[in-house]
Coordinates of C-alpha atoms and ligand atoms in Angstrom, one line a residue:
M1 CA 52.9 55.3 45.3
T2 CA 52.5 53.3 48.4
D3 CA 53.8 49.8 48.8
S4 CA 50.3 48.4 48.8
E5 CA 49.4 50.3 45.6
F6 CA 52.6 49.1 44.0
Y7 CA 51.8 45.4 44.8
R8 CA 48.3 45.9 43.7
S9 CA 49.2 47.2 40.3
L10 CA 51.9 44.5 40.0
L11 CA 49.4 41.8 40.8
R12 CA 46.9 43.3 38.4
A13 CA 49.4 43.4 35.6
Y14 CA 50.3 39.8 36.5
I15 CA 46.8 38.4 36.2
D16 CA 46.1 40.4 33.1
S17 CA 49.0 38.9 31.4
A18 CA 48.0 35.3 32.3
N19 CA 47.2 32.8 29.6
D20 CA 44.2 31.7 31.6
G21 CA 41.0 33.5 32.2
I22 CA 41.0 34.6 35.9
F23 CA 38.1 35.9 37.9
V24 CA 37.1 36.5 41.4
L25 CA 33.5 36.1 42.6
C26 CA 31.8 36.9 45.9
D27 CA 29.7 34.4 47.7
E28 CA 26.7 35.3 45.6
M29 CA 28.6 34.3 42.4
K30 CA 28.9 37.9 41.4
F31 CA 32.0 39.4 39.8
H32 CA 34.6 41.3 41.6
V33 CA 37.5 40.8 39.2
A34 CA 37.9 39.5 35.7
N35 CA 41.2 39.6 34.0
D36 CA 41.7 40.8 30.4
L37 CA 41.4 37.4 28.8
F38 CA 38.2 36.5 30.8
Q39 CA 36.7 39.9 29.9
S40 CA 37.4 39.2 26.2
W41 CA 35.6 35.9 26.5
L42 CA 32.6 37.6 28.1
G43 CA 32.7 40.4 25.6
I44 CA 32.4 43.0 28.4
S45 CA 34.8 45.1 30.4
E46 CA 35.5 44.6 34.1
D47 CA 34.1 48.1 34.7
R48 CA 30.8 47.3 33.2
L49 CA 30.7 44.0 35.1
T50 CA 30.9 45.8 38.4
E51 CA 29.3 49.1 37.3
H52 CA 27.9 51.4 40.1
G53 CA 28.3 48.7 42.6
F54 CA 25.9 46.5 40.6
R55 CA 27.9 43.4 40.1
R56 CA 26.7 40.9 37.5
P57 CA 26.5 37.2 38.5
I58 CA 28.7 34.8 36.4
T59 CA 25.6 32.6 35.8
D60 CA 24.4 35.2 33.3
Y61 CA 27.2 34.1 31.1
I62 CA 27.0 30.3 31.6
G63 CA 25.7 28.7 28.4
N64 CA 22.9 26.1 28.7
E65 CA 20.8 24.8 31.5
K66 CA 23.0 21.8 32.1
S67 CA 26.1 24.0 32.4
Q68 CA 24.3 26.4 34.8
Q69 CA 23.3 23.5 37.0
R70 CA 26.8 22.1 37.0
F71 CA 28.2 25.5 37.8
V72 CA 26.0 25.9 40.8
E73 CA 26.8 22.4 42.1
H74 CA 30.5 23.0 41.9
F75 CA 30.2 26.4 43.4
N76 CA 28.4 24.9 46.4
F77 CA 31.1 22.3 46.6
A78 CA 33.8 25.1 46.6
L79 CA 31.9 26.7 49.4
T80 CA 32.8 23.8 51.7
G81 CA 36.4 24.9 51.2
Q82 CA 37.6 22.2 48.8
P83 CA 38.8 23.2 45.4
S84 CA 36.6 22.0 42.5
R85 CA 37.3 21.5 38.8
F86 CA 34.7 21.2 36.0
E87 CA 33.8 22.0 32.5
C88 CA 31.1 24.4 31.4
L89 CA 29.9 26.3 28.4
L90 CA 30.4 30.1 28.4
R91 CA 28.0 32.1 26.2
A92 CA 28.2 35.8 26.0
P93 CA 26.2 38.1 23.7
G94 CA 28.2 39.0 20.6
T95 CA 30.9 36.3 21.1
D96 CA 31.1 32.6 20.1
A97 CA 30.1 30.1 22.7
R98 CA 33.2 28.5 24.2
W99 CA 33.9 25.5 26.4
I100 CA 36.0 26.3 29.5
E101 CA 37.5 24.2 32.2
I102 CA 37.3 26.0 35.5
G103 CA 39.3 25.5 38.7
L104 CA 37.4 27.2 41.5
S105 CA 38.6 27.6 45.1
K106 CA 37.5 29.6 48.1
V107 CA 39.8 32.1 49.8
N108 CA 39.1 34.0 53.1
L109 CA 39.9 37.7 52.7
E110 CA 39.3 40.6 55.0
A111 CA 36.5 41.6 52.8
G112 CA 34.9 38.2 53.3
E113 CA 34.8 34.9 51.4
M114 CA 35.9 35.1 47.8
F115 CA 36.2 32.6 45.1
I116 CA 39.1 32.5 42.7
G117 CA 38.4 30.9 39.3
V118 CA 41.1 30.0 36.8
A119 CA 39.6 29.1 33.4
R120 CA 41.1 27.5 30.4
D121 CA 39.6 27.5 26.9
I122 CA 38.9 23.8 25.9
T123 CA 36.6 24.5 22.9
E124 CA 38.9 22.9 20.4
K125 CA 39.3 19.8 22.5
K126 CA 35.5 19.6 23.0
E127 CA 34.9 20.0 19.3
N128 CA 37.4 17.2 18.5
E129 CA 35.7 15.0 21.1
S130 CA 32.4 15.7 19.6
L131 CA 33.7 15.1 16.1
I132 CA 35.1 11.8 17.2
W133 CA 31.8 10.9 18.9
Q134 CA 30.0 11.9 15.7
Q135 CA 32.2 9.8 13.6
A136 CA 31.9 6.8 15.9
N137 CA 28.1 7.0 16.1
Y138 CA 26.8 8.4 12.8
D139 CA 27.0 7.3 9.3
F140 CA 29.2 9.6 7.3
L141 CA 27.2 9.3 4.1
T142 CA 23.6 9.6 5.2
G143 CA 24.0 11.2 8.6
L144 CA 21.8 8.5 10.1
A145 CA 22.8 6.6 13.3
N146 CA 25.4 4.0 12.4
R147 CA 25.3 0.4 13.5
H148 CA 27.2 1.1 16.7
L149 CA 24.8 3.8 17.9
F150 CA 21.9 1.8 16.6
L151 CA 22.7 -1.2 18.8
D152 CA 23.1 1.0 21.7
R153 CA 19.7 2.7 21.2
L154 CA 18.0 -0.6 20.5
E155 CA 19.3 -1.9 23.8
Q156 CA 17.9 1.2 25.6
E157 CA 14.5 0.9 23.8
I158 CA 14.3 -2.8 24.9
K159 CA 14.8 -1.7 28.5
K160 CA 12.2 1.0 28.2
A161 CA 9.7 -1.3 26.6
H162 CA 10.4 -3.8 29.4
H163 CA 9.6 -1.3 32.1
A164 CA 6.6 0.1 30.4
R165 CA 5.4 -3.4 29.4
L166 CA 5.1 -2.3 25.8
S167 CA 6.1 -3.8 22.5
L168 CA 8.6 -2.5 20.1
A169 CA 9.3 -3.5 16.5
L170 CA 12.6 -3.7 14.7
M171 CA 12.5 -3.4 10.9
V172 CA 15.4 -4.2 8.7
I173 CA 15.2 -2.7 5.2
D174 CA 17.3 -3.7 2.3
L175 CA 17.3 -2.1 -1.1
D176 CA 16.6 -4.7 -3.8
R177 CA 19.3 -5.1 -6.4
F178 CA 21.2 -2.1 -5.2
K179 CA 24.5 -3.8 -6.1
E180 CA 23.5 -3.6 -9.8
V181 CA 22.9 0.2 -9.5
N182 CA 26.4 0.5 -8.0
D183 CA 27.9 -1.7 -10.7
T184 CA 26.0 0.0 -13.5
F185 CA 26.2 3.6 -12.6
G186 CA 29.2 3.7 -10.4
H187 CA 29.7 4.3 -6.7
D188 CA 29.1 8.1 -6.8
M189 CA 25.6 7.5 -8.1
G190 CA 25.2 4.6 -5.6
D191 CA 26.1 7.0 -2.8
S192 CA 23.6 9.7 -3.9
L193 CA 20.9 7.1 -4.1
L194 CA 21.7 5.9 -0.5
K195 CA 21.5 9.5 0.7
E196 CA 18.2 10.0 -0.9
A197 CA 16.9 6.7 0.3
A198 CA 17.9 7.7 3.9
L199 CA 16.0 11.0 3.6
R200 CA 12.9 9.2 2.3
L201 CA 13.1 6.6 5.0
D202 CA 13.4 9.2 7.7
R203 CA 10.3 10.9 6.5
C204 CA 8.2 7.8 6.9
V205 CA 8.7 7.3 10.6
R206 CA 7.6 9.1 13.7
E207 CA 9.7 11.7 15.4
A208 CA 10.9 9.4 18.2
D209 CA 11.7 6.4 16.1
I210 CA 15.3 5.5 15.4
V211 CA 16.5 5.2 11.8
A212 CA 19.9 3.8 11.2
R213 CA 22.1 2.6 8.4
L214 CA 23.5 -0.8 9.3
G215 CA 25.9 -0.8 6.4
G216 CA 25.9 -1.1 2.6
D217 CA 22.3 -0.8 1.5
E218 CA 20.8 -2.1 4.7
F219 CA 18.8 0.2 7.0
A220 CA 17.0 -0.3 10.2
V221 CA 14.2 1.3 12.0
V222 CA 13.2 0.9 15.7
L223 CA 9.6 1.7 16.4
G224 CA 9.2 2.0 20.1
S225 CA 6.1 2.1 22.4
L226 CA 3.9 0.2 20.0
S227 CA 0.4 -0.2 21.1
E228 CA -1.1 -1.3 17.9
T229 CA 0.3 -3.0 14.8
E230 CA -1.9 -1.0 12.5
C231 CA 0.5 2.0 12.4
L232 CA 3.3 -0.5 11.8
E233 CA 1.6 -1.8 8.7
Q234 CA 1.1 1.7 7.5
I235 CA 4.7 2.6 8.0
S236 CA 5.9 -0.5 6.2
Q237 CA 3.6 0.3 3.3
D238 CA 4.9 3.9 3.2
I239 CA 8.5 2.8 3.2
L240 CA 7.9 0.3 0.4
Q241 CA 6.1 3.0 -1.5
V242 CA 8.6 5.9 -1.1
L243 CA 11.5 3.7 -1.9
A244 CA 9.8 2.4 -5.1
E245 CA 9.4 6.0 -6.4
P246 CA 12.0 6.8 -9.1
F247 CA 15.4 8.2 -8.0
H248 CA 16.5 11.0 -10.1
L249 CA 20.3 10.9 -10.1
R250 CA 22.0 13.4 -12.3
D251 CA 20.5 12.7 -15.7
Q252 CA 19.5 9.1 -14.9
V253 CA 16.3 7.8 -13.5
V254 CA 16.7 4.7 -11.4
H255 CA 13.9 2.4 -10.2
L256 CA 14.4 0.3 -7.1
S257 CA 12.3 -1.6 -4.6
S258 CA 13.0 -2.7 -1.1
S259 CA 12.4 -5.7 1.2
I260 CA 11.6 -5.4 4.8
G261 CA 11.9 -7.8 7.7
I262 CA 10.0 -7.2 10.9
T263 CA 10.4 -8.6 14.4
F264 CA 8.8 -7.8 17.8
Y265 CA 10.0 -7.4 21.3
P266 CA 9.1 -9.3 23.5
Q267 CA 6.9 -11.6 21.3
D268 CA 9.7 -12.8 19.0
A269 CA 12.9 -12.1 20.8
S270 CA 14.2 -10.5 23.9
S271 CA 17.8 -9.5 23.1
V272 CA 19.4 -7.1 20.6
E273 CA 21.2 -10.0 18.9
D274 CA 18.1 -12.1 18.5
M275 CA 16.0 -9.3 17.2
L276 CA 18.6 -8.4 14.6
K277 CA 19.0 -12.0 13.5
E278 CA 15.3 -12.5 13.2
A279 CA 14.6 -9.3 11.4
D280 CA 17.3 -10.3 9.0
Q281 CA 15.7 -13.6 8.4
A282 CA 12.3 -12.0 7.8
M283 CA 13.9 -9.6 5.4
Y284 CA 15.5 -12.5 3.6
A285 CA 12.2 -14.2 3.4
A286 CA 10.7 -11.1 1.9
K287 CA 13.3 -11.2 -0.8
Q288 CA 12.7 -14.9 -1.5
Q289 CA 9.0 -14.2 -1.9
G290 CA 9.7 -11.8 -4.7
R291 CA 11.0 -8.6 -3.1
N292 CA 9.2 -5.3 -2.8
R293 CA 7.3 -6.5 0.3
Y294 CA 7.5 -6.8 4.1
C295 CA 7.6 -10.0 6.0
Y296 CA 7.1 -10.7 9.7
Y297 CA 9.5 -13.1 11.4
S298 CA 8.2 -16.6 12.1
P299 CA 10.0 -19.6 13.7
A300 CA 9.7 -21.5 10.5
M301 CA 12.0 -19.0 9.0
Q302 CA 14.6 -19.9 11.5
E303 CA 14.4 -23.5 10.4
A304 CA 14.6 -22.6 6.7
M305 CA 17.6 -20.3 7.5
Q306 CA 19.4 -23.1 9.3
Q307 CA 18.8 -25.4 6.3
R308 CA 20.2 -22.8 4.0
M309 CA 23.2 -22.3 6.2
R310 CA 23.9 -26.1 6.1
L311 CA 23.5 -26.0 2.3
V312 CA 26.0 -23.0 2.1
N313 CA 28.5 -24.8 4.3
D314 CA 28.2 -28.1 2.4
L315 CA 28.5 -26.2 -0.9
R316 CA 31.7 -24.5 0.3
A317 CA 33.2 -27.8 1.0
A318 CA 32.0 -29.1 -2.4
I319 CA 33.6 -26.5 -4.5
I320 CA 37.0 -27.3 -3.1
T321 CA 36.9 -30.7 -5.0
P322 CA 34.4 -30.0 -7.8
D323 CA 35.4 -33.1 -9.7
D324 CA 34.2 -35.3 -6.8
A325 CA 31.2 -33.2 -5.8
F326 CA 29.6 -32.3 -9.1
F327 CA 28.8 -34.1 -12.4
L328 CA 27.1 -33.1 -15.6
L329 CA 24.2 -34.8 -17.3
Y330 CA 23.7 -34.1 -21.0
Q331 CA 20.3 -33.9 -22.6
P332 CA 20.2 -34.0 -26.4
A333 CA 18.4 -31.5 -28.6
I334 CA 17.1 -33.2 -31.7
D335 CA 17.1 -31.5 -35.1
L336 CA 13.3 -31.8 -35.8
T337 CA 13.6 -32.1 -39.6
S338 CA 16.4 -34.6 -39.9
G339 CA 16.3 -36.3 -36.5
V340 CA 20.1 -35.8 -36.2
I341 CA 21.7 -35.0 -32.9
H342 CA 24.5 -32.5 -32.7
K343 CA 23.4 -30.5 -29.7
A344 CA 23.2 -31.3 -26.0
E345 CA 22.6 -29.2 -22.9
A346 CA 24.8 -29.7 -19.9
L347 CA 22.9 -29.9 -16.6
I348 CA 24.7 -30.0 -13.3
R349 CA 24.1 -32.4 -10.4
W350 CA 25.6 -32.3 -6.9
R351 CA 26.6 -35.6 -5.3
H352 CA 25.9 -34.6 -1.7
P353 CA 27.8 -36.7 0.9
T354 CA 24.7 -37.5 3.0
R355 CA 21.7 -36.5 1.0
G356 CA 22.5 -38.1 -2.3
I357 CA 21.9 -36.3 -5.6
V358 CA 20.8 -32.7 -5.2
N359 CA 19.1 -30.9 -8.1
P360 CA 20.3 -27.5 -9.4
A361 CA 17.0 -25.9 -8.6
E362 CA 17.9 -26.3 -4.9
F363 CA 21.5 -25.3 -4.9
I364 CA 22.0 -22.9 -7.8
P365 CA 20.1 -20.0 -6.2
V366 CA 22.2 -20.4 -3.1
A367 CA 25.4 -20.6 -5.1
E368 CA 24.3 -17.4 -6.9
D369 CA 23.6 -15.5 -3.6
T370 CA 27.0 -16.5 -2.3
E371 CA 28.8 -16.1 -5.6
M372 CA 30.0 -19.6 -5.4
I373 CA 28.4 -19.9 -8.8
L374 CA 31.5 -18.3 -10.2
Q375 CA 33.6 -21.3 -9.3
I376 CA 30.9 -23.8 -10.1
G377 CA 30.2 -22.1 -13.5
D378 CA 33.9 -22.2 -14.3
W379 CA 34.0 -25.9 -13.6
V380 CA 30.9 -26.5 -15.7
F381 CA 32.3 -24.6 -18.6
R382 CA 35.7 -26.4 -18.6
Q383 CA 34.0 -29.8 -18.2
A384 CA 31.7 -29.1 -21.1
L385 CA 34.5 -28.0 -23.3
R386 CA 36.4 -31.3 -22.6
Q387 CA 33.2 -33.2 -23.4
V388 CA 32.5 -31.4 -26.6
T389 CA 36.1 -32.1 -27.8
R390 CA 35.4 -35.8 -27.6
W391 CA 31.9 -35.7 -29.0
R392 CA 33.0 -33.7 -32.0
L393 CA 35.3 -36.6 -32.9
L394 CA 32.9 -39.3 -32.0
Y395 CA 29.4 -38.1 -33.0
H396 CA 29.4 -35.1 -35.2
P397 CA 32.1 -32.6 -36.3
E398 CA 29.8 -29.7 -35.4
F399 CA 28.6 -31.0 -32.1
Q400 CA 27.7 -28.2 -29.7
I401 CA 27.2 -28.3 -26.0
S402 CA 25.2 -25.6 -24.3
V403 CA 25.9 -24.5 -20.8
N404 CA 23.6 -22.6 -18.5
I405 CA 25.2 -19.3 -17.4
S406 CA 23.9 -17.5 -14.4
P407 CA 23.3 -13.8 -14.6
V408 CA 25.6 -13.5 -11.6
Q409 CA 28.5 -14.8 -13.8
I410 CA 27.9 -12.4 -16.6
R411 CA 27.4 -9.4 -14.3
H412 CA 30.5 -10.1 -12.3
A413 CA 33.1 -7.9 -13.9
S414 CA 36.2 -10.1 -13.9
H415 CA 34.5 -13.5 -14.2
S416 CA 34.5 -15.6 -17.4
C417 CA 37.1 -13.4 -19.1
D418 CA 39.5 -16.2 -19.7
W419 CA 36.9 -18.6 -21.2
V420 CA 37.9 -17.5 -24.7
D421 CA 41.5 -18.3 -23.9
Y422 CA 40.6 -21.7 -22.6
L423 CA 38.7 -22.3 -25.8
Q424 CA 41.7 -21.5 -27.9
Q425 CA 44.0 -23.6 -25.7
L426 CA 41.8 -26.6 -26.5
D427 CA 41.9 -25.5 -30.2
L428 CA 38.1 -25.6 -30.3
P429 CA 36.1 -23.3 -32.5
G430 CA 33.7 -21.0 -30.7
Q431 CA 30.6 -22.7 -32.2
S432 CA 31.3 -25.8 -30.1
I433 CA 29.8 -23.9 -27.1
M434 CA 26.4 -22.2 -26.6
M435 CA 25.7 -20.1 -23.6
E436 CA 22.2 -20.2 -22.2
I437 CA 21.4 -16.9 -20.6
T438 CA 18.0 -15.5 -19.4
E439 CA 16.0 -12.7 -20.8
G440 CA 16.3 -10.5 -17.7
L441 CA 20.0 -10.2 -18.3
L442 CA 19.4 -8.3 -21.5
L443 CA 16.7 -6.1 -20.2
D444 CA 19.0 -4.3 -17.8
A445 CA 22.3 -5.1 -19.5
N446 CA 25.0 -2.8 -18.4
H447 CA 28.4 -2.1 -19.9
T448 CA 30.0 -5.3 -18.4
V449 CA 27.2 -7.5 -19.7
A450 CA 27.2 -6.0 -23.2
A451 CA 31.0 -6.2 -23.4
K452 CA 31.0 -9.9 -22.4
L453 CA 28.3 -10.9 -24.8
L454 CA 30.2 -9.2 -27.5
A455 CA 33.4 -11.0 -26.6
F456 CA 31.7 -14.3 -26.6
H457 CA 30.1 -13.5 -30.0
E458 CA 33.5 -12.4 -31.4
A459 CA 35.0 -15.7 -30.3
G460 CA 32.3 -17.5 -32.3
M461 CA 30.5 -18.8 -29.2
Q462 CA 26.7 -18.8 -29.5
V463 CA 24.2 -17.3 -27.2
A464 CA 20.8 -18.7 -26.5
I465 CA 17.9 -17.2 -24.5
D466 CA 16.7 -19.8 -22.0
D467 CA 13.1 -20.1 -20.9
F468 CA 12.1 -17.7 -23.6
G469 CA 8.7 -16.1 -23.3
T470 CA 8.6 -16.1 -19.5
G471 CA 10.5 -12.8 -19.0
Y472 CA 10.1 -9.4 -20.5
S473 CA 12.6 -9.3 -23.3
S474 CA 11.6 -8.0 -26.7
F475 CA 12.7 -9.1 -30.1
S476 CA 14.6 -5.9 -30.5
Y477 CA 17.0 -7.0 -27.7
L478 CA 17.6 -10.3 -29.5
K479 CA 18.7 -8.4 -32.5
K480 CA 20.8 -5.9 -30.5
F481 CA 22.7 -8.6 -28.7
N482 CA 23.2 -10.9 -31.6
I483 CA 21.3 -13.8 -30.1
D484 CA 21.6 -17.0 -32.1
T485 CA 18.9 -19.2 -30.5
I486 CA 15.9 -19.0 -28.4
K487 CA 14.6 -21.8 -26.2
I488 CA 10.9 -21.7 -25.9
D489 CA 10.0 -22.4 -22.3
Q490 CA 8.5 -25.7 -21.2
S491 CA 5.3 -24.0 -20.0
F492 CA 4.3 -23.2 -23.6
V493 CA 5.2 -26.7 -24.9
S494 CA 3.3 -28.6 -22.1
G495 CA 0.0 -27.0 -23.1
L496 CA 0.5 -27.5 -26.8
T497 CA -2.6 -28.8 -28.7
A498 CA -3.8 -27.8 -32.1
N499 CA -5.5 -24.4 -32.2
S500 CA -4.6 -23.7 -28.6
G501 CA -3.4 -20.3 -27.4
D502 CA 0.0 -21.9 -26.7
M503 CA 0.1 -23.1 -30.3
A504 CA -0.5 -19.6 -31.5
L505 CA 2.3 -18.3 -29.2
C506 CA 4.8 -20.9 -30.3
E507 CA 4.0 -20.2 -34.0
A508 CA 4.4 -16.5 -33.4
M509 CA 7.7 -16.9 -31.6
I510 CA 9.1 -19.2 -34.2
A511 CA 8.1 -17.0 -37.1
M512 CA 9.5 -13.9 -35.5
A513 CA 12.8 -15.6 -34.6
H514 CA 13.2 -17.0 -38.1
K515 CA 12.6 -13.5 -39.6
L516 CA 15.6 -12.4 -37.5
G517 CA 17.7 -15.4 -38.4
I518 CA 17.4 -16.9 -35.0
K519 CA 17.1 -20.7 -34.4
V520 CA 14.5 -22.1 -32.1
I521 CA 14.7 -25.0 -29.6
A522 CA 11.5 -26.1 -27.9
E523 CA 12.1 -27.3 -24.3
G524 CA 10.2 -30.0 -22.4
V525 CA 8.9 -31.9 -25.4
E526 CA 7.2 -34.9 -23.8
T527 CA 4.7 -36.3 -26.3
P528 CA 4.7 -37.2 -30.0
M529 CA 1.8 -34.8 -30.5
Q530 CA 3.8 -31.9 -29.1
R531 CA 6.7 -32.8 -31.3
D532 CA 4.5 -33.0 -34.4
L533 CA 2.9 -29.7 -33.7
L534 CA 6.3 -28.1 -33.2
I535 CA 7.5 -29.6 -36.5
A536 CA 4.3 -28.1 -38.2
A537 CA 5.1 -24.7 -36.7
G538 CA 8.6 -24.9 -38.2
C539 CA 10.5 -25.3 -34.9
D540 CA 14.2 -26.2 -35.5
Y541 CA 15.1 -28.4 -32.5
G542 CA 13.2 -30.2 -29.8
Q543 CA 14.5 -31.1 -26.3
G544 CA 12.7 -33.2 -23.7
Y545 CA 11.8 -36.5 -22.1
L546 CA 10.3 -37.7 -25.4
F547 CA 13.8 -37.9 -26.9
S548 CA 15.8 -38.4 -23.7
K549 CA 16.1 -37.4 -20.1
P550 CA 19.4 -35.8 -19.2
I551 CA 21.9 -38.7 -19.0
P552 CA 25.5 -39.1 -17.8
A553 CA 28.2 -38.9 -20.5
E554 CA 28.9 -42.6 -20.1
Q555 CA 25.4 -43.5 -21.3
W556 CA 25.6 -41.4 -24.4
D557 CA 27.3 -44.0 -26.5
S558 CA 24.5 -46.5 -26.2
Y559 CA 21.9 -43.8 -26.5
F560 CA 23.5 -42.2 -29.5
T561 CA 23.9 -45.6 -31.3
A562 CA 20.3 -46.6 -30.6
H563 CA 19.1 -43.2 -31.8
C564 CA 21.0 -43.4 -35.1
E565 CA 19.7 -46.9 -35.7
S566 CA 16.2 -45.7 -35.1
L567 CA 16.7 -43.1 -37.8
Q568 CA 17.5 -45.7 -40.5
Ligands
LIG601 P1 16.8 -25.2 -17.6 O1 18.0 -24.7 -18.2 O2 15.5 -24.7 -18.1 O3 16.9 -26.8 -17.9 C1 15.8 -27.6 -18.3 C2 15.3 -28.4 -17.1 O4 14.1 -29.1 -17.5 C3 16.2 -29.4 -16.6 O5 16.1 -29.5 -15.2 C4 15.8 -30.7 -17.3 O6 16.1 -31.8 -16.6 C5 14.3 -30.4 -17.3 N1 13.7 -31.1 -18.5 C6 14.2 -31.5 -19.6 N2 13.3 -32.1 -20.4 C7 12.1 -32.1 -19.7 C8 10.8 -32.6 -20.1 O7 10.5 -33.1 -21.1 N3 9.9 -32.3 -19.1 C9 10.1 -31.8 -17.9 N4 9.2 -31.6 -17.1 N5 11.4 -31.3 -17.6 C10 12.4 -31.5 -18.5 P2 17.3 -29.6 -14.2 O8 18.4 -30.4 -14.8 O9 16.8 -30.0 -12.9 O10 17.8 -28.1 -14.2 C11 17.0 -27.1 -13.6 C12 17.6 -25.7 -13.9 O11 18.8 -25.6 -13.2 C13 17.9 -25.5 -15.3 O12 16.8 -25.1 -16.0 C14 18.9 -24.4 -15.2 O13 18.3 -23.2 -15.1 C15 19.6 -24.7 -13.9 N6 20.9 -25.3 -14.2 C16 21.2 -26.6 -14.5 N7 22.5 -26.8 -14.7 C17 23.1 -25.6 -14.5 C18 24.4 -25.1 -14.5 O14 25.4 -25.8 -14.8 N8 24.6 -23.7 -14.2 C19 23.6 -22.9 -14.0 N9 23.8 -21.6 -13.7 N10 22.3 -23.4 -13.9 C20 22.0 -24.7 -14.2
LIG602 CA1 18.9 -24.2 -20.0
LIG603 CA1 14.9 -23.7 -19.8

């Protein structure tokens, strides 16, 4: 063996034992040498790479177009004599695609210019990077773009629309009452529902539109390059429709609806933040208008939203010192046969620092949305218990105060659990309190609701259905949940005349309730005629302006005394 042969084989052994892929190319990017590792990556031997003087170009093995382009660019750069380093995708028949990082440098040999490449496998690093990117930009549950990617894409779409002088629309879609599904059926079912909702949503939009999950049960769609609003209306309708179709989750069928808020660039807003804010406001307006609908943003919404924000802030301040901020009025319910008073309903008022007295119709819905109703409701309950303790001594040993309980309070798992304890602390029998709940609560009563109603019942507290007749509840629910009293809604009482339809309805409700051993209170009794007709129909109690408006506790003494005198 000559010296040169010896060094040659030594060199060969050296490069074949390297941990990197090593190759040598001629100036046409064709193979001269590929070490063992590089051959294994290409899935082809060096002999075959350079067979019969036909040398294959490395570009045959470079993965996608982008990598090809990059390779050529860097090769040209190396041609200038400077070393270059870059990443590209290697794809050979029969082997897995792999990411490699190549260092390429030119050497001048006797045989001419050659290019030595040293390549390292970075597939794992690339996969990790892409996984991290995936996690940072896509929603894990639904596979849709997440909020982060969505904001990015919306920004890009705005720029595109700006250049093309086109409009784009942003839709924010919120599932109605999804929280209840989660609470009732558990998070697993909630997750399955969200996945299914995402699929349905994706099917409603065009290929190029962006669908994202903003968080929770809130989704967004960006519809770019809008030339006509017609297709937007169609898409909105489609979305409402597909989300209203029943969801089959394991052995359960769940019905939902959705609310959509829509805003336009550039007509309504010109930035990502403003578009999102406005679409949110429009979505909120859709909910306010009864859900299962879409709503376009309008500047009036902005005003309403600001008013609501002020209300929320003021309410937050109020619940810190509820004794100063709130007070209760009490309206009597009269026993229609004897005229005796041993029932009253507690009705809350808010003493607002600048606006004066605010009625519950205005602030209770906001308190419910923000769950501040939990604290307010607690305060009402405790206040009413203290009052009834006094009135049992003063007016009637069986005096009962009824309090309005929001569905939010009952559905909330941990709230109101200690009410029974509080009752016992005050050494009050359960009958001193009646809870006024609404029909809707029974209709979709979950485990929490049923358990709480049972606990109240076991503690002797009574339960009344408020505004009876306006919802969907059936008499079978009344029986199932041990309801003690129904309160016929004002709307039936106000139209009460002899032989009227309302008269027939009142008579029917009273007869059916009595058959089930349920007492009846008629609300909103304003005239002696209404009272007399109710008495004729066998109604147990009457409540309304005819007897008394709701009055502060301090005025009860004089009212009660006058009332008793009038009976004699
Ligand atoms: P509601 O429970 O149906 O209460 C009856 C409402 O009708 C009261 O309005 C009462 O003032 C009014 N009213 C009583 N008699 C008559 C009458 O003869 N004619 C007419 N036109 N109205 C009469 P208010 O006090 O403004 O309360 C409104 C609603 O706010 C209540 O309706 C109840 O749903 C809610 N609310 C009141 N207090 C509370 C509370 O402490 N907690 C909760 N969650 N809701 C409350
Ligand atoms: Ca009530
Ligand atoms: Ca009512």
